[in-house]
Coordinates of C-alpha atoms in Angstrom, one line a residue:
M24 CA 16.8 8.5 -23.3
R25 CA 15.9 4.8 -24.0
F26 CA 12.4 5.3 -24.0
L27 CA 12.6 7.7 -27.0
D28 CA 14.6 5.1 -29.0
Q29 CA 12.8 4.4 -32.2
P30 CA 9.5 5.5 -30.7
P31 CA 6.4 3.0 -32.1
R32 CA 3.6 5.1 -33.0
Y33 CA 1.7 4.4 -29.7
L34 CA 3.4 5.9 -26.4
F35 CA 1.3 5.0 -23.2
F36 CA 2.7 6.5 -19.9
T37 CA 1.1 5.5 -16.7
G38 CA 2.1 5.7 -13.0
K39 CA 1.3 6.7 -9.8
G40 CA -0.6 10.4 -9.4
G41 CA 2.1 13.1 -9.0
V42 CA 5.3 11.3 -10.5
G43 CA 5.2 13.5 -13.9
K44 CA 3.4 11.4 -16.2
T45 CA 1.8 14.5 -17.7
S46 CA 5.3 16.4 -17.7
L47 CA 7.0 13.5 -19.5
A48 CA 4.0 12.8 -22.0
C49 CA 4.0 16.7 -22.9
A50 CA 7.7 16.7 -23.3
T51 CA 8.0 13.6 -25.4
A52 CA 5.1 14.8 -27.7
I53 CA 7.1 18.4 -28.2
R54 CA 10.2 16.1 -28.8
L55 CA 8.5 14.1 -31.5
A56 CA 6.7 17.0 -33.1
G57 CA 10.3 18.9 -33.3
L58 CA 11.4 16.2 -35.3
G59 CA 8.7 17.1 -37.9
R60 CA 6.1 14.4 -37.2
K61 CA 2.6 15.0 -36.8
V62 CA 1.6 13.8 -33.2
L63 CA -1.6 13.6 -31.3
L64 CA -1.2 14.1 -27.2
V65 CA -4.2 12.5 -25.6
S66 CA -5.2 12.8 -21.8
T67 CA -7.3 9.9 -20.6
D68 CA -7.2 11.3 -16.8
P69 CA -10.4 12.7 -15.6
A70 CA -8.4 15.2 -13.8
S71 CA -6.5 16.3 -16.8
N72 CA -4.1 19.0 -16.6
V73 CA -2.6 19.3 -20.1
A74 CA -4.0 22.4 -20.7
Q75 CA -2.6 24.0 -17.7
V76 CA 0.9 22.8 -18.8
F77 CA 0.3 24.0 -22.1
E78 CA -1.4 27.4 -21.2
Q79 CA -4.3 27.4 -23.8
E80 CA -7.7 25.7 -23.8
I81 CA -7.8 22.4 -25.3
G82 CA -11.1 20.0 -24.0
N83 CA -13.1 17.3 -25.6
R84 CA -12.0 17.7 -29.3
V85 CA -8.7 17.4 -31.2
T86 CA -6.9 21.0 -31.1
P87 CA -3.7 22.4 -32.5
I88 CA -1.2 23.3 -29.9
E89 CA -0.5 26.8 -31.1
A90 CA 3.3 27.1 -30.1
V91 CA 4.3 23.8 -31.6
A92 CA 4.0 23.1 -35.3
G93 CA 2.7 19.5 -35.9
L94 CA 1.3 18.8 -32.3
F95 CA -2.4 18.4 -31.4
A96 CA -3.8 17.7 -28.2
L97 CA -7.3 15.9 -26.8
E98 CA -8.5 15.8 -23.3
I99 CA -11.1 13.1 -22.9
D100 CA -13.9 14.6 -20.8
P101 CA -15.7 11.8 -18.8
Q102 CA -18.9 13.8 -18.5
A103 CA -18.8 14.7 -22.2
A104 CA -18.3 11.1 -23.0
A105 CA -20.5 9.9 -21.0
Q106 CA -23.6 12.0 -22.3
A107 CA -22.7 11.4 -25.9
Y108 CA -22.7 7.7 -24.9
R109 CA -26.5 8.0 -23.5
D110 CA -27.4 9.8 -26.3
R111 CA -26.1 7.3 -28.6
I112 CA -27.9 4.6 -26.7
V113 CA -31.3 5.8 -25.7
G114 CA -31.5 8.1 -29.0
P115 CA -32.7 5.5 -31.3
V116 CA -35.1 3.9 -29.0
R117 CA -36.9 7.3 -27.6
G118 CA -40.6 7.4 -28.9
V119 CA -39.9 3.7 -30.2
L120 CA -40.1 1.9 -27.0
P121 CA -42.7 2.3 -24.2
D122 CA -41.3 5.5 -22.1
D123 CA -41.2 3.4 -18.9
V124 CA -38.6 0.9 -20.8
V125 CA -36.8 4.2 -21.8
R126 CA -36.7 5.5 -18.5
G127 CA -35.3 2.4 -17.3
I128 CA -32.5 2.2 -19.7
E129 CA -31.6 6.0 -18.7
E130 CA -31.7 4.7 -15.1
Q131 CA -29.2 2.1 -15.9
L132 CA -27.0 4.6 -17.6
S133 CA -26.8 7.3 -14.8
G134 CA -23.9 5.8 -12.7
A135 CA -20.6 6.4 -12.5
C136 CA -19.8 3.1 -14.1
T137 CA -21.3 4.4 -17.2
T138 CA -19.0 7.6 -17.2
E139 CA -16.0 5.3 -16.7
I140 CA -16.9 3.0 -19.6
A141 CA -17.8 5.9 -21.7
A142 CA -14.4 7.5 -21.4
F143 CA -12.8 4.3 -21.8
D144 CA -14.8 3.7 -25.1
E145 CA -13.3 6.7 -26.4
F146 CA -9.7 5.7 -25.4
T147 CA -10.4 2.2 -27.2
G148 CA -11.3 3.9 -30.3
L149 CA -8.4 5.9 -30.5
L150 CA -6.4 2.5 -30.7
T151 CA -8.2 0.6 -32.7
D152 CA -10.0 3.2 -35.4
S153 CA -7.4 3.9 -37.7
Q154 CA -10.0 7.1 -38.9
L155 CA -9.8 8.4 -35.8
T156 CA -6.0 8.9 -35.7
D157 CA -5.8 8.9 -39.5
G158 CA -2.6 11.1 -40.4
F159 CA -0.9 11.1 -37.1
E160 CA 2.4 9.1 -36.8
H161 CA 2.3 9.1 -33.3
V162 CA -0.3 9.1 -30.5
V163 CA 1.1 9.8 -26.7
F164 CA -1.3 8.7 -23.9
D165 CA -1.2 10.7 -20.7
T166 CA -3.1 8.4 -18.5
A167 CA -5.1 8.6 -15.2
P168 CA -3.3 7.5 -11.9
T169 CA -2.4 3.7 -11.7
G170 CA -5.2 2.1 -10.2
H171 CA -7.7 3.9 -12.5
T172 CA -6.0 3.0 -15.5
I173 CA -5.5 -0.6 -14.2
R174 CA -9.0 -0.9 -13.8
L175 CA -9.7 0.2 -17.2
L176 CA -7.3 -2.0 -19.0
Q177 CA -8.8 -4.7 -17.4
L178 CA -12.2 -4.1 -18.6
P179 CA -11.8 -5.8 -21.9
A180 CA -11.8 -9.2 -20.4
A181 CA -14.4 -8.6 -17.7
W182 CA -16.8 -7.2 -20.2
S183 CA -15.8 -9.8 -22.8
G184 CA -16.8 -12.6 -20.3
F185 CA -20.1 -10.7 -19.1
L186 CA -21.2 -9.9 -22.8
A187 CA -20.7 -13.3 -23.8
N188 CA -22.9 -15.1 -21.1
N189 CA -25.6 -12.5 -20.6
A190 CA -26.1 -11.1 -24.3
E191 CA -30.3 -10.6 -23.4
G192 CA -29.4 -8.3 -20.1
A193 CA -28.6 -4.9 -19.6
S194 CA -26.4 -3.0 -17.4
C195 CA -24.7 0.2 -17.1
L196 CA -23.6 0.1 -20.8
G197 CA -27.1 -0.4 -22.0
P198 CA -28.8 -3.2 -23.9
L199 CA -26.3 -5.7 -24.0
A200 CA -27.6 -7.6 -27.0
G201 CA -26.3 -4.8 -29.3
L202 CA -22.7 -4.4 -27.6
Q203 CA -20.5 -7.2 -29.6
K204 CA -18.9 -4.7 -31.6
Q205 CA -17.7 -3.0 -28.3
R206 CA -16.6 -6.3 -27.5
E207 CA -14.5 -6.6 -30.3
Q208 CA -13.2 -3.2 -29.8
Y209 CA -12.0 -3.7 -26.4
S210 CA -10.5 -6.9 -26.9
A211 CA -8.5 -5.2 -30.2
A212 CA -7.2 -2.1 -27.5
V213 CA -5.6 -4.7 -25.3
A214 CA -3.7 -6.4 -28.4
A215 CA -2.6 -3.1 -29.7
L216 CA -1.3 -2.5 -26.2
A217 CA 0.5 -5.6 -26.0
D218 CA 2.2 -5.7 -29.6
A219 CA 5.5 -3.9 -28.7
A220 CA 5.8 -3.1 -32.4
R221 CA 3.0 -0.7 -32.4
T222 CA 3.0 0.4 -28.3
R223 CA 5.4 1.4 -25.9
L224 CA 4.3 1.1 -22.3
V225 CA 6.6 3.9 -20.1
L226 CA 6.0 3.3 -16.2
V227 CA 7.0 6.7 -14.3
A228 CA 7.9 6.7 -11.0
R229 CA 10.0 8.9 -8.4
A230 CA 12.9 7.8 -6.6
Q231 CA 10.9 6.8 -3.6
A232 CA 10.3 3.6 -1.7
S233 CA 6.7 3.7 -1.8
T234 CA 6.3 4.8 -5.6
L235 CA 8.9 2.3 -6.8
R236 CA 6.8 -0.6 -5.0
E237 CA 3.5 0.6 -6.3
V238 CA 5.4 0.9 -9.9
A239 CA 6.4 -2.8 -9.4
R240 CA 2.5 -3.8 -8.7
T241 CA 2.0 -1.9 -11.9
H242 CA 4.4 -3.9 -14.0
A243 CA 3.3 -6.9 -12.5
E244 CA -0.7 -6.4 -13.2
L245 CA 0.1 -4.9 -16.8
A246 CA 2.0 -8.1 -17.8
A247 CA -0.8 -10.4 -16.0
I248 CA -2.9 -9.1 -18.9
G249 CA -0.2 -9.6 -21.7
L250 CA 1.4 -6.0 -21.7
S251 CA 5.0 -7.2 -20.8
R252 CA 6.9 -4.9 -22.9
Q253 CA 7.6 -2.1 -20.6
F254 CA 10.2 0.9 -19.9
L255 CA 11.0 2.8 -16.5
V256 CA 11.4 6.3 -16.5
I257 CA 12.5 7.7 -12.5
N258 CA 11.7 11.4 -12.8
G259 CA 12.8 14.2 -10.6
V260 CA 16.0 12.7 -9.5
L261 CA 18.0 15.3 -7.3
S262 CA 21.3 15.8 -8.8
D263 CA 24.0 14.5 -6.6
D264 CA 26.6 17.5 -6.4
D265 CA 28.8 19.4 -3.8
A266 CA 26.1 22.1 -3.1
A267 CA 23.6 19.2 -2.4
R268 CA 25.6 17.2 -0.2
A269 CA 26.8 20.4 1.9
D270 CA 22.9 21.2 2.4
G271 CA 21.0 19.4 5.5
L272 CA 17.8 18.7 3.8
A273 CA 19.2 18.3 0.3
A274 CA 21.5 15.7 1.8
A275 CA 18.6 14.1 3.6
V276 CA 17.0 13.9 0.2
L277 CA 19.9 12.4 -1.5
R278 CA 20.1 9.6 0.9
R279 CA 16.5 8.8 0.6
E280 CA 16.7 8.2 -3.0
R281 CA 19.9 6.3 -3.2
D282 CA 18.5 4.0 -0.6
A283 CA 15.5 3.6 -2.7
L284 CA 17.0 2.9 -5.9
A285 CA 19.6 0.5 -4.4
A286 CA 16.3 -1.2 -3.2
L287 CA 14.6 -1.3 -6.5
P288 CA 12.0 -4.2 -6.6
E289 CA 13.5 -7.2 -8.4
P290 CA 10.7 -7.1 -11.1
L291 CA 12.1 -3.7 -12.2
R292 CA 15.6 -4.4 -12.5
G293 CA 15.2 -6.0 -15.8
L294 CA 13.4 -2.9 -17.7
P295 CA 15.1 -0.4 -19.9
T296 CA 15.4 2.4 -17.6
D297 CA 16.1 6.5 -17.7
Y298 CA 16.7 9.0 -14.8
V299 CA 15.3 12.6 -15.6
P300 CA 16.9 15.2 -13.1
L301 CA 15.2 17.2 -10.8
M302 CA 14.4 20.7 -12.5
P303 CA 14.7 24.0 -10.8
F304 CA 11.4 25.3 -12.1
N305 CA 7.9 24.2 -12.4
L306 CA 6.9 22.1 -15.7
V307 CA 4.2 24.7 -17.1
G308 CA 4.9 26.3 -20.5
L309 CA 6.9 25.4 -23.7
A310 CA 10.2 26.5 -22.6
A311 CA 10.2 24.5 -19.5
L312 CA 8.8 21.4 -21.1
R313 CA 11.7 21.5 -23.6
S314 CA 14.1 21.8 -21.1
L315 CA 12.8 18.7 -19.3
L316 CA 14.2 16.1 -22.0
G317 CA 17.4 18.2 -22.3
T318 CA 16.6 20.4 -25.8
A319 CA 17.0 23.8 -24.2
G320 CA 18.6 25.0 -21.2
A321 CA 17.2 25.7 -17.8
Q322 CA 14.8 28.5 -17.0
P323 CA 16.2 31.3 -15.0
C324 CA 14.4 31.7 -11.7
D325 CA 14.4 34.6 -9.4
S326 CA 15.8 33.8 -6.0
P327 CA 13.3 34.0 -3.0
D328 CA 12.2 37.2 -1.6
D329 CA 12.9 37.2 2.1
E330 CA 10.5 40.1 2.6
R331 CA 7.6 37.7 1.7
A332 CA 8.6 34.8 4.1
P333 CA 7.2 36.0 7.2
A334 CA 3.6 35.8 5.7
V335 CA 4.1 32.3 4.7
H336 CA 5.9 31.3 7.7
G337 CA 2.8 32.8 9.9
L338 CA 0.4 30.0 8.4
P339 CA -0.4 27.4 11.1
N340 CA 1.1 24.0 10.5
L341 CA -1.2 20.4 10.7
A342 CA -1.4 20.7 14.4
G343 CA -3.3 23.7 14.2
L344 CA -5.7 21.8 12.0
V345 CA -5.9 19.0 14.2
D346 CA -7.2 21.1 17.3
G347 CA -9.8 22.0 15.3
I348 CA -11.1 18.6 14.1
A349 CA -10.2 17.2 17.6
A350 CA -12.6 19.9 18.9
D351 CA -15.8 18.2 17.8
G352 CA -14.7 14.7 19.3
H353 CA -16.1 12.5 16.3
G354 CA -16.9 13.1 12.8
L355 CA -15.8 12.2 9.2
V356 CA -12.5 13.9 8.1
M357 CA -12.1 13.2 4.3
L358 CA -8.5 14.2 2.6
M359 CA -9.1 14.9 -1.2
G360 CA -6.7 16.1 -3.7
K361 CA -4.7 15.2 -7.0
G362 CA -2.5 12.0 -6.9
G363 CA 0.8 12.4 -5.6
V364 CA 0.3 15.2 -3.1
G365 CA 0.6 13.1 0.2
K366 CA -3.0 12.7 1.1
T367 CA -2.1 9.2 2.7
T368 CA 0.7 10.4 4.7
L369 CA -1.4 13.4 5.9
A370 CA -4.5 11.4 6.5
A371 CA -2.2 8.8 8.7
A372 CA -0.5 11.7 10.3
I373 CA -4.0 13.2 11.4
A374 CA -5.4 9.5 12.3
V375 CA -2.3 8.8 14.5
E376 CA -2.3 12.3 16.4
L377 CA -6.1 11.8 17.1
A378 CA -5.7 8.4 18.5
H379 CA -2.5 9.3 20.4
R380 CA -4.9 12.2 22.1
G381 CA -7.2 9.3 23.4
F382 CA -9.8 9.5 20.5
P383 CA -10.9 6.2 18.8
V384 CA -10.2 6.6 15.3
H385 CA -10.9 4.5 12.1
L386 CA -8.5 5.1 9.2
T387 CA -9.3 4.1 6.1
T388 CA -9.0 4.3 2.2
S389 CA -10.8 4.4 -0.9
D390 CA -7.9 4.5 -3.2
P391 CA -7.2 1.3 -5.5
A392 CA -3.7 2.2 -5.0
A393 CA -3.5 2.3 -1.2
H394 CA -0.6 2.0 0.7
L395 CA -1.9 3.2 4.1
A396 CA 0.2 -0.1 6.0
E397 CA 3.6 1.0 4.5
T398 CA 3.3 4.5 5.7
L399 CA 2.1 3.3 9.2
E400 CA 4.6 0.7 9.5
G401 CA 3.0 -0.5 13.1
S402 CA 0.0 0.1 15.2
L403 CA -1.4 2.5 18.0
G404 CA -4.0 2.0 20.8
N405 CA -7.3 3.5 19.7
L406 CA -6.7 3.2 16.0
T407 CA -8.3 0.7 13.5
V408 CA -7.2 0.7 9.8
S409 CA -8.9 -0.7 6.9
R410 CA -9.1 -0.3 2.9
I411 CA -12.1 -0.4 0.9
D412 CA -10.8 -3.1 -1.1
P413 CA -12.9 -3.2 -4.4
Q414 CA -12.6 -6.8 -5.0
V415 CA -13.3 -8.0 -1.7
E416 CA -16.4 -5.7 -1.3
T417 CA -17.6 -6.8 -4.5
E418 CA -17.4 -10.2 -3.4
R419 CA -19.0 -9.4 -0.1
Y420 CA -22.0 -7.8 -2.3
R421 CA -22.3 -11.0 -4.6
R422 CA -22.6 -13.1 -1.7
H423 CA -25.0 -11.2 0.0
V424 CA -27.3 -10.8 -3.1
L425 CA -27.0 -14.4 -4.0
E426 CA -28.2 -15.2 -0.2
T427 CA -31.1 -13.0 0.1
S428 CA -32.4 -11.9 -3.4
G429 CA -31.2 -15.4 -4.8
K430 CA -32.1 -17.8 -1.9
D431 CA -35.9 -18.8 -3.2
L432 CA -34.8 -18.6 -6.9
D433 CA -35.0 -21.9 -9.1
A434 CA -31.8 -23.0 -10.8
H435 CA -32.2 -21.2 -13.8
G436 CA -33.1 -18.2 -11.9
R437 CA -30.1 -18.5 -9.8
A438 CA -28.0 -18.9 -13.0
M439 CA -29.3 -15.7 -14.2
L440 CA -28.7 -13.6 -11.1
E441 CA -25.2 -15.1 -10.8
E442 CA -24.5 -13.8 -14.5
D443 CA -25.9 -10.7 -13.5
L444 CA -23.9 -9.9 -10.5
R445 CA -20.3 -10.5 -12.8
S446 CA -21.1 -7.3 -14.7
P447 CA -18.1 -4.7 -13.6
C448 CA -21.0 -2.3 -12.8
T449 CA -21.4 -4.8 -9.4
E450 CA -18.3 -3.3 -8.2
E451 CA -19.6 0.0 -8.1
I452 CA -22.3 -0.8 -6.2
A453 CA -20.3 -2.6 -3.8
V454 CA -17.8 0.2 -3.2
F455 CA -20.6 2.6 -2.6
Q456 CA -22.1 0.4 0.1
A457 CA -18.7 0.0 1.9
F458 CA -18.3 3.7 1.5
S459 CA -21.4 4.4 3.4
R460 CA -20.9 1.9 6.1
V461 CA -17.7 3.9 6.7
I462 CA -19.5 7.4 6.9
R463 CA -22.0 5.8 9.4
E464 CA -19.5 5.1 11.8
A465 CA -18.5 8.6 12.0
G466 CA -21.4 9.4 14.2
N467 CA -19.5 7.9 17.5
R468 CA -15.7 7.9 16.7
F469 CA -13.4 9.9 14.1
V470 CA -13.3 8.3 10.6
V471 CA -10.3 9.7 8.5
M472 CA -10.5 8.8 4.9
D473 CA -7.5 8.8 2.5
T474 CA -9.7 8.9 -0.7
A475 CA -8.6 8.1 -4.5
P476 CA -7.1 10.8 -6.8
T477 CA -9.8 13.3 -7.5
G478 CA -11.3 12.1 -10.5
H479 CA -11.9 9.1 -9.0
T480 CA -13.3 10.3 -5.8
L481 CA -15.4 12.4 -7.9
L482 CA -17.1 9.4 -9.4
L483 CA -17.7 7.9 -5.8
L484 CA -19.5 11.1 -4.8
D485 CA -21.7 10.9 -7.9
A486 CA -22.7 7.5 -6.8
T487 CA -23.4 8.8 -3.3
G488 CA -25.6 11.8 -5.2
A489 CA -27.3 9.5 -7.4
Y490 CA -28.4 7.4 -4.2
H491 CA -29.3 10.4 -2.3
K492 CA -31.9 11.5 -5.2
E493 CA -33.2 7.9 -5.1
I494 CA -33.7 7.9 -1.8
A495 CA -35.5 11.3 -1.4
R496 CA -37.4 10.5 -4.3
H497 CA -38.9 7.5 -2.5
M498 CA -39.5 9.2 0.8
D499 CA -41.2 12.1 -0.8
K500 CA -43.6 9.3 -2.2
S501 CA -44.1 7.7 1.0
G502 CA -44.8 11.0 2.8
I503 CA -41.6 10.3 5.0
T504 CA -40.0 13.7 6.2
H505 CA -37.1 12.6 8.4
F506 CA -34.4 10.7 6.5
T507 CA -30.3 10.7 6.7
T508 CA -28.4 9.6 3.3
P509 CA -24.5 9.9 3.0
M510 CA -24.6 12.6 0.7
M511 CA -26.5 14.7 3.3
Q512 CA -23.9 13.7 6.2
L513 CA -21.1 14.8 3.6
Q514 CA -23.0 18.2 3.2
D515 CA -23.0 18.8 7.0
P516 CA -19.9 20.7 8.5
Q517 CA -20.9 19.4 11.8
Q518 CA -20.4 15.8 10.6
T519 CA -18.2 16.0 7.8
K520 CA -14.9 18.0 7.2
V521 CA -13.2 18.0 3.7
L522 CA -9.4 18.7 3.5
I523 CA -8.0 19.5 0.3
V524 CA -4.5 18.7 0.0
T525 CA -2.3 20.3 -2.6
L526 CA 1.7 21.2 -3.5
A527 CA 2.7 24.8 -4.1
E528 CA 2.7 24.4 -7.7
T529 CA 0.7 25.7 -10.3
T530 CA -1.0 23.0 -11.8
P531 CA -1.7 21.3 -8.5
V532 CA -3.3 24.4 -7.2
L533 CA -5.5 24.7 -10.2
E534 CA -6.6 21.2 -10.0
A535 CA -7.6 21.8 -6.2
A536 CA -9.5 24.7 -7.0
S537 CA -11.6 22.7 -9.8
L538 CA -12.0 20.0 -7.0
Q539 CA -13.6 22.9 -4.6
A540 CA -15.7 24.0 -7.5
D541 CA -17.1 20.7 -8.2
L542 CA -17.4 19.9 -4.2
R543 CA -19.5 23.3 -4.2
R544 CA -21.9 22.2 -6.8
A545 CA -22.3 19.1 -4.7
G546 CA -23.3 21.1 -1.7
I547 CA -19.9 20.1 -0.1
E548 CA -18.0 23.2 1.5
P549 CA -14.3 22.0 2.0
W550 CA -13.4 22.9 5.7
A551 CA -9.6 23.6 4.9
W552 CA -6.7 23.2 2.7
V553 CA -3.3 21.7 3.3
I554 CA -0.3 22.8 1.3
N555 CA 2.0 19.9 1.9
N556 CA 5.8 19.3 1.2
S557 CA 6.4 22.9 1.0
L558 CA 10.1 23.7 0.4
A559 CA 9.3 27.4 1.1
A560 CA 8.6 26.5 4.8
A561 CA 11.5 24.5 5.1
R562 CA 15.3 25.6 5.3
T563 CA 17.6 24.9 2.4
D564 CA 20.5 26.6 0.6
A565 CA 20.9 23.8 -2.1
P566 CA 20.4 26.0 -5.2
V567 CA 18.1 23.6 -7.1
L568 CA 15.8 23.3 -3.9
H569 CA 16.0 27.0 -3.1
R570 CA 15.2 28.0 -6.8
R571 CA 12.2 25.8 -6.4
A572 CA 11.2 27.4 -3.4
A573 CA 11.0 30.6 -4.7
Q574 CA 8.4 29.8 -7.1
E575 CA 6.2 28.5 -4.3
W576 CA 5.4 32.0 -2.7
P577 CA 3.0 33.2 -5.2
Q578 CA 1.0 29.6 -5.3
I579 CA 0.9 29.8 -1.6
E580 CA -0.4 33.5 -1.5
I581 CA -3.2 32.4 -4.0
V582 CA -4.3 29.5 -2.0
R583 CA -4.5 32.1 1.1
E584 CA -6.2 34.9 -0.7
R585 CA -8.6 33.4 -3.4
H586 CA -9.3 29.9 -2.3
A587 CA -9.0 28.7 1.4
R588 CA -10.8 29.9 4.4
R589 CA -8.5 27.8 6.7
V590 CA -5.1 26.7 5.5
A591 CA -2.2 24.9 6.8
L592 CA 1.4 24.6 5.8
V593 CA 3.5 21.3 5.7
P594 CA 7.7 21.5 5.2
V595 CA 9.2 19.1 3.5
Q596 CA 10.5 16.6 5.8
A597 CA 14.2 15.8 6.1
D598 CA 13.3 12.0 7.0
E599 CA 10.3 10.5 5.1
P600 CA 7.3 10.3 7.5
V601 CA 7.0 6.5 7.5
G602 CA 6.0 4.9 11.0
V603 CA 4.1 6.2 13.9
A604 CA 6.6 7.9 15.4
R605 CA 7.4 10.2 12.5
L606 CA 3.8 10.7 11.9
L607 CA 3.3 12.3 15.3
A608 CA 6.1 14.3 14.8
L609 CA 4.7 15.8 11.5
A610 CA 1.5 16.1 13.0
A611 CA 2.8 18.0 15.8
G612 CA 5.0 20.3 13.7
G613 CA 8.2 18.4 14.4
A614 CA 11.1 17.8 12.3
N615 CA 11.5 20.6 9.6
G616 CA 8.0 21.9 10.7
Q617 CA 7.2 25.2 12.3
T618 CA 5.7 25.2 15.8
S619 CA 2.6 27.0 15.6
K620 CA -0.6 25.3 17.3
E621 CA -2.8 28.0 16.4
G622 CA -5.3 27.4 13.6
I623 CA -6.2 30.6 11.9
D624 CA -9.1 31.7 9.1
V625 CA -7.5 33.5 6.2
G626 CA -10.6 34.9 5.1
S627 CA -14.0 34.0 3.5
V628 CA -13.9 33.3 0.0

């Protein structure tokens, strides 16, 4: 593997959700530890699953991996990082400053932006503070999905400019006067990432056209901030052999992958590139991880148990869920889940099917790495499509504030307001306002939202919950008892249906269950689960795909029996579901899909 040749101290894996960054990062860390080196594996993903991969508890502390000598791991916990950050900022002034001033600082530190900044603060510390990583020969970073990572990496420049011009102000970072040290730390972190002698950036992708286009955008965005020395790993490539070519589904997958690689975006063609084959087993556990990079043989795997097939094939397809959604005539439909599970495709299929049935539909996304237009490849009557673009919404919000709050200010006051609006925290407010506007539309039409990967979505919901508490507090003081906030609408099952999307694999199911628990703590009850891209629901005799299908049965049963009141099973499609016609076929159970139109409840949880 070229990306493993003479590796520097820091290895940084990034890419779209679901492409295998965690598996490759873990396998790399194991390989380096096997060479006798002391290695620290760090996850910066808000929805980290490193603990599940190694089958042991890790958490927000440096923890030895029990089965691998010399390997340690750390999962940066955004919430724990935010609380530690708040304690560090507020602690020294509590009891010194007036209570109302302290409360004001705490309010500024309560938003989702502070959570993100605090986690980034820990990440940059690992890159720049030698004491934190003292004794480790290699530090391997498993990052959050692409959009989240790029946003974090752009923060040093954004905050540097803001701190330089607004040192007397305050923000979600706290009082800015004492933050010059962090400004220097953030700049030093980007310098470390840009130094090829210290850091290797590994872009991870799959042999899929949309994924390769996205990783090309990532390449350009990283290069724009000086991180131009990159490696490319194309993961999960199906082996081209006689057995695969003789199977209808496998042959279609081979053809799609070949076409995608032949059309590799030009910016990626000059990168050192490795290809990692699709494994016939889930990449959980030490033996599987060692197999990924060829240091051990493939794991044995049982053949599918045909007696278990009827129970799985009895599950409804996506059409059964659409029938239930359509019955209400309008409402908000939110698809949530881990990156890479197919939320965008399923959101587009549901929206297209509802529009095809004559309902007015607004399909939108809050995903920074959105590719709805590429999935639709066309238009349809009754369907409008939008994206909550952070940059566009931030600029809209800035203009609105300047035209309203700033219209009567003198030159000095307006200049101070403009400086304050350059804060990256402004983006959080702007995106939340756009999200709230979209929610309101669901009162007279269907709004189908393709959300960002799990961790990012929870940050957005956190902002929604904070807004709800603030409004409720003001209304209570005013004596107003009847009001509606976005959070109240999300909590109302008559107005909002949350669909959790997963794959029939161990880690995605665990993460989906964790997401469901978080939503329930926020008073939001998921309406249904969708198990996407199922090989068990398709027909294949290709050995690798057949063996992977065998491992889906237990996960499908876990979803049915433990987690989901209502569930749909969507098979892998022979043809990539791009374009209105194929999306309609997917929603209606076409292609490899089943034909059942009956939505079924599978028991309460």
